[in-house]
């Protein structure tokens, strides 16, 4: 029998211990739609775009519109809750635990400057799933130990939306994180269909996308293609 490397064994152990019900994690950014004049729906309506992704098979959406005030964000969260519920999809709210609770969302996604994962769990009486953005192995390990249910890790590749986080972490860093932590890891940043095999071979549990989906001229079919590549 062929020997299994210690690295691959670690990856296998992680997958055995912790699983998650989705592989593709859509993060919203309504400004992406404004840059897509050939969008087939001929609209900048984020709700319509997300529904196209849901029709294509997306089962987890993070509402991440940081420029909105609390009232507008809450209004958007209420509407997205209705839409995602119609597809049995999970809804996460970026940063705002209060909005997540009020909108009856499934979870919250936290950044490095946000409330700690354990505090978000406590504030929601354990009802919210908690995702955390990590950019280093140290941040990933801390998130796991602090009670996060999963992390996004990146940017793996160069991407304009993640320039503020500095240089891409690279594929080797993703492989290291995937082998070291026991919660699901979603790769993020510059991901294309051609790069999915490389990402999944590193032990990632899924991918998180923004413009690759929302910037597409055919959101439904693009979503289907990405899911097909992951499977």
Tab-separated table of C-alpha atoms in Angstrom:
chain	number	residue	atom	x	y	z
A	1	UNK	CA	0.000	0.000	0.000
A	2	UNK	CA	1.286	3.432	-0.912
A	3	UNK	CA	2.396	5.472	2.091
A	4	UNK	CA	0.372	8.568	2.899
A	5	UNK	CA	2.339	11.743	3.578
A	6	UNK	CA	1.979	13.367	6.992
A	7	UNK	CA	0.698	16.499	5.263
A	8	UNK	CA	-2.014	14.601	3.394
A	9	UNK	CA	-2.917	12.743	6.600
A	10	UNK	CA	-3.434	16.084	8.347
A	11	UNK	CA	-5.675	17.234	5.525
A	12	UNK	CA	-7.691	14.011	5.709
A	13	UNK	CA	-8.064	14.348	9.476
A	14	UNK	CA	-9.337	17.886	9.103
A	15	UNK	CA	-11.964	16.853	6.573
A	16	UNK	CA	-13.086	13.956	8.766
A	17	UNK	CA	-13.468	16.102	11.879
A	18	UNK	CA	-15.200	19.120	10.386
A	19	UNK	CA	-17.473	19.508	7.394
A	20	UNK	CA	-19.660	22.282	6.071
A	21	UNK	CA	-22.745	22.118	3.883
A	22	UNK	CA	-21.505	24.388	1.079
A	23	UNK	CA	-18.449	24.605	-1.160
A	24	UNK	CA	-19.017	27.959	-2.863
A	25	UNK	CA	-19.369	31.100	-0.744
A	26	UNK	CA	-20.651	34.210	-2.527
A	27	UNK	CA	-19.690	37.581	-1.054
A	28	UNK	CA	-21.705	40.582	-2.205
A	29	UNK	CA	-20.398	43.822	-3.648
A	30	UNK	CA	-23.048	45.747	-5.520
A	31	UNK	CA	-20.436	48.066	-7.078
A	32	UNK	CA	-19.243	45.141	-9.210
A	33	UNK	CA	-22.569	45.177	-11.051
A	34	UNK	CA	-22.071	48.798	-12.023
A	35	UNK	CA	-18.919	47.775	-13.891
A	36	UNK	CA	-20.691	45.123	-15.940
A	37	UNK	CA	-22.633	46.913	-18.699
A	38	UNK	CA	-23.269	43.673	-20.603
A	39	UNK	CA	-24.956	42.017	-17.636
A	40	UNK	CA	-27.771	40.022	-19.250
A	41	UNK	CA	-30.456	41.149	-16.814
A	42	UNK	CA	-29.650	44.770	-17.732
A	43	UNK	CA	-29.882	45.829	-14.115
A	44	UNK	CA	-27.678	46.784	-11.212
A	45	UNK	CA	-30.095	45.103	-8.832
A	46	UNK	CA	-28.030	43.055	-6.396
A	47	UNK	CA	-31.031	40.988	-5.391
A	48	UNK	CA	-31.627	39.857	-8.968
A	49	UNK	CA	-27.944	39.012	-9.378
A	50	UNK	CA	-27.889	36.958	-6.193
A	51	UNK	CA	-31.013	35.095	-7.217
A	52	UNK	CA	-29.316	34.159	-10.488
A	53	UNK	CA	-26.409	32.755	-8.458
A	54	UNK	CA	-28.850	30.850	-6.260
A	55	UNK	CA	-30.480	29.388	-9.361
A	56	UNK	CA	-27.006	28.276	-10.397
A	57	UNK	CA	-26.483	26.399	-7.137
A	58	UNK	CA	-24.993	28.859	-4.618
A	59	UNK	CA	-26.053	27.858	-1.111
A	60	UNK	CA	-24.226	30.437	1.012
A	61	UNK	CA	-24.238	34.224	0.635
A	62	UNK	CA	-22.431	36.828	2.710
A	63	UNK	CA	-23.966	40.303	2.702
A	64	UNK	CA	-20.944	42.597	2.672
A	65	UNK	CA	-21.866	46.209	1.834
A	66	UNK	CA	-19.669	48.169	4.207
A	67	UNK	CA	-20.648	51.614	2.971
A	68	UNK	CA	-24.301	51.230	3.990
A	69	UNK	CA	-25.760	52.707	7.166
A	70	UNK	CA	-27.407	50.392	9.666
A	71	UNK	CA	-30.983	50.988	8.446
A	72	UNK	CA	-30.175	50.369	4.791
A	73	UNK	CA	-28.073	47.333	5.645
A	74	UNK	CA	-30.856	45.884	7.761
A	75	UNK	CA	-33.405	46.481	5.013
A	76	UNK	CA	-31.149	44.682	2.547
A	77	UNK	CA	-30.602	41.832	5.023
A	78	UNK	CA	-34.361	41.332	5.447
A	79	UNK	CA	-34.825	41.067	1.690
A	80	UNK	CA	-31.881	38.716	1.233
A	81	UNK	CA	-33.199	36.508	4.020
A	82	UNK	CA	-36.425	36.056	2.057
A	83	UNK	CA	-34.556	35.304	-1.169
A	84	UNK	CA	-32.023	32.871	0.290
A	85	UNK	CA	-34.694	31.066	2.298
A	86	UNK	CA	-36.485	30.294	-0.955
A	87	UNK	CA	-33.440	28.282	-2.058
A	88	UNK	CA	-32.591	26.746	1.320
A	89	UNK	CA	-29.381	28.788	1.242
A	90	UNK	CA	-27.487	30.189	4.199
A	91	UNK	CA	-27.196	33.927	4.777
A	92	UNK	CA	-24.218	35.506	6.543
A	93	UNK	CA	-23.875	39.159	7.491
A	94	UNK	CA	-20.474	40.792	7.411
A	95	UNK	CA	-19.312	42.124	10.785
A	96	UNK	CA	-22.726	43.111	12.219
A	97	UNK	CA	-23.902	40.546	14.754
A	98	UNK	CA	-26.894	42.706	15.595
A	99	UNK	CA	-28.070	42.785	11.984
A	100	UNK	CA	-27.541	39.034	11.651
A	101	UNK	CA	-29.701	38.383	14.697
A	102	UNK	CA	-32.415	40.843	13.669
A	103	UNK	CA	-32.632	39.430	10.131
A	104	UNK	CA	-32.659	35.832	11.350
A	105	UNK	CA	-29.502	35.142	9.341
A	106	UNK	CA	-27.623	31.874	9.668
A	107	UNK	CA	-24.333	33.443	10.555
A	108	UNK	CA	-21.935	36.351	10.708
A	109	UNK	CA	-18.569	36.859	9.034
A	110	UNK	CA	-15.897	38.666	11.025
A	111	UNK	CA	-12.727	40.486	10.034
A	112	UNK	CA	-9.558	40.857	12.058
A	113	UNK	CA	-10.835	44.128	13.516
A	114	UNK	CA	-14.288	42.782	14.347
A	115	UNK	CA	-15.791	41.301	17.480
A	116	UNK	CA	-14.007	38.047	18.425
A	117	UNK	CA	-15.651	34.813	17.314
A	118	UNK	CA	-16.366	33.650	20.857
A	119	UNK	CA	-18.122	36.935	21.641
A	120	UNK	CA	-20.296	36.643	18.521
A	121	UNK	CA	-21.299	33.158	19.626
A	122	UNK	CA	-22.147	34.428	23.080
A	123	UNK	CA	-24.118	37.427	21.789
A	124	UNK	CA	-26.270	35.134	19.645
A	125	UNK	CA	-26.652	32.425	22.292
A	126	UNK	CA	-24.770	30.096	19.982
A	127	UNK	CA	-27.337	30.418	17.196
A	128	UNK	CA	-25.041	32.018	14.613
A	129	UNK	CA	-22.393	30.269	12.585
A	130	UNK	CA	-19.213	32.329	12.606
A	131	UNK	CA	-16.801	32.754	9.718
A	132	UNK	CA	-13.552	34.680	10.103
A	133	UNK	CA	-11.263	36.269	7.518
A	134	UNK	CA	-7.643	35.185	8.003
A	135	UNK	CA	-4.509	36.169	6.120
A	136	UNK	CA	-1.813	34.290	8.055
A	137	UNK	CA	-1.455	30.906	9.732
A	138	UNK	CA	-1.420	32.646	13.104
A	139	UNK	CA	-4.766	34.342	12.399
A	140	UNK	CA	-6.221	31.057	11.164
A	141	UNK	CA	-5.161	29.176	14.294
A	142	UNK	CA	-6.464	31.940	16.534
A	143	UNK	CA	-9.840	31.905	14.761
A	144	UNK	CA	-10.131	28.152	15.224
A	145	UNK	CA	-9.215	28.318	18.909
A	146	UNK	CA	-11.609	31.221	19.405
A	147	UNK	CA	-14.593	29.212	18.191
A	148	UNK	CA	-14.919	30.081	14.491
A	149	UNK	CA	-16.824	27.566	12.371
A	150	UNK	CA	-14.787	28.264	9.232
A	151	UNK	CA	-12.350	30.763	7.760
A	152	UNK	CA	-11.725	32.460	4.456
A	153	UNK	CA	-8.012	32.574	3.708
A	154	UNK	CA	-6.237	34.828	1.260
A	155	UNK	CA	-5.852	36.586	-0.970
A	156	UNK	CA	-4.323	33.509	-2.555
A	157	UNK	CA	-3.738	35.190	-5.927
A	158	UNK	CA	-3.462	38.850	-6.982
A	159	UNK	CA	-6.829	40.595	-7.074
A	160	UNK	CA	-7.811	44.307	-7.079
A	161	UNK	CA	-10.444	43.835	-4.355
A	162	UNK	CA	-7.819	42.630	-1.852
A	163	UNK	CA	-4.956	45.063	-2.531
A	164	UNK	CA	-5.297	46.598	0.921
A	165	UNK	CA	-4.209	43.279	2.441
A	166	UNK	CA	-0.854	43.451	0.685
A	167	UNK	CA	0.781	40.775	-1.437
A	168	UNK	CA	-1.056	37.503	-2.112
A	169	UNK	CA	-0.390	34.820	0.495
A	170	UNK	CA	0.220	32.241	-2.232
A	171	UNK	CA	-0.715	28.626	-2.738
A	172	UNK	CA	1.869	27.242	-0.291
A	173	UNK	CA	0.414	29.281	2.565
A	174	UNK	CA	-3.049	27.940	1.713
A	175	UNK	CA	-1.706	24.378	1.779
A	176	UNK	CA	-0.094	25.007	5.155
A	177	UNK	CA	-3.264	26.434	6.706
A	178	UNK	CA	-5.451	23.658	5.281
A	179	UNK	CA	-3.178	21.046	6.847
A	180	UNK	CA	-2.894	22.757	10.235
A	181	UNK	CA	-6.443	23.668	11.246
A	182	UNK	CA	-9.503	21.501	11.809
A	183	UNK	CA	-12.195	23.897	10.613
A	184	UNK	CA	-13.143	24.394	6.942
A	185	UNK	CA	-10.940	26.694	4.872
A	186	UNK	CA	-12.339	28.726	1.969
A	187	UNK	CA	-9.739	30.127	-0.398
A	188	UNK	CA	-10.365	33.696	-1.545
A	189	UNK	CA	-8.719	36.176	-3.879
A	190	UNK	CA	-8.115	36.037	-7.622
A	191	UNK	CA	-9.739	32.632	-8.062
A	192	UNK	CA	-10.623	31.509	-11.579
A	193	UNK	CA	-12.036	28.253	-12.903
A	194	UNK	CA	-8.578	27.276	-14.099
A	195	UNK	CA	-7.162	27.580	-10.578
A	196	UNK	CA	-9.749	25.491	-8.728
A	197	UNK	CA	-7.962	22.146	-9.078
A	198	UNK	CA	-4.795	23.652	-7.612
A	199	UNK	CA	-6.774	25.121	-4.713
A	200	UNK	CA	-8.705	21.968	-3.892
A	201	UNK	CA	-5.543	19.851	-4.165
A	202	UNK	CA	-4.131	21.981	-1.341
A	203	UNK	CA	-6.855	20.719	0.971
A	204	UNK	CA	-9.200	23.721	0.816
A	205	UNK	CA	-12.820	22.926	1.624
A	206	UNK	CA	-14.227	25.443	-0.825
A	207	UNK	CA	-13.819	28.845	-2.435
A	208	UNK	CA	-15.188	32.321	-1.774
A	209	UNK	CA	-15.957	34.559	-4.745
A	210	UNK	CA	-17.067	38.114	-5.451
A	211	UNK	CA	-16.419	39.519	-8.921
A	212	UNK	CA	-15.923	36.143	-10.605
A	213	UNK	CA	-19.648	35.586	-10.069
A	214	UNK	CA	-21.181	39.059	-9.788
A	215	UNK	CA	-19.036	40.432	-12.613
A	216	UNK	CA	-20.123	37.711	-15.002
A	217	UNK	CA	-22.416	38.424	-17.938
A	218	UNK	CA	-24.202	35.125	-17.212
A	219	UNK	CA	-24.252	34.644	-13.455
A	220	UNK	CA	-26.291	31.458	-13.360
A	221	UNK	CA	-24.142	29.534	-15.808
A	222	UNK	CA	-20.893	30.881	-14.371
A	223	UNK	CA	-21.987	29.650	-10.945
A	224	UNK	CA	-22.807	26.238	-12.386
A	225	UNK	CA	-19.363	26.021	-14.002
A	226	UNK	CA	-17.556	26.891	-10.770
A	227	UNK	CA	-19.561	24.312	-8.817
A	228	UNK	CA	-18.835	21.746	-11.488
A	229	UNK	CA	-15.109	22.414	-11.174
A	230	UNK	CA	-15.222	22.049	-7.390
A	231	UNK	CA	-17.100	18.763	-7.514
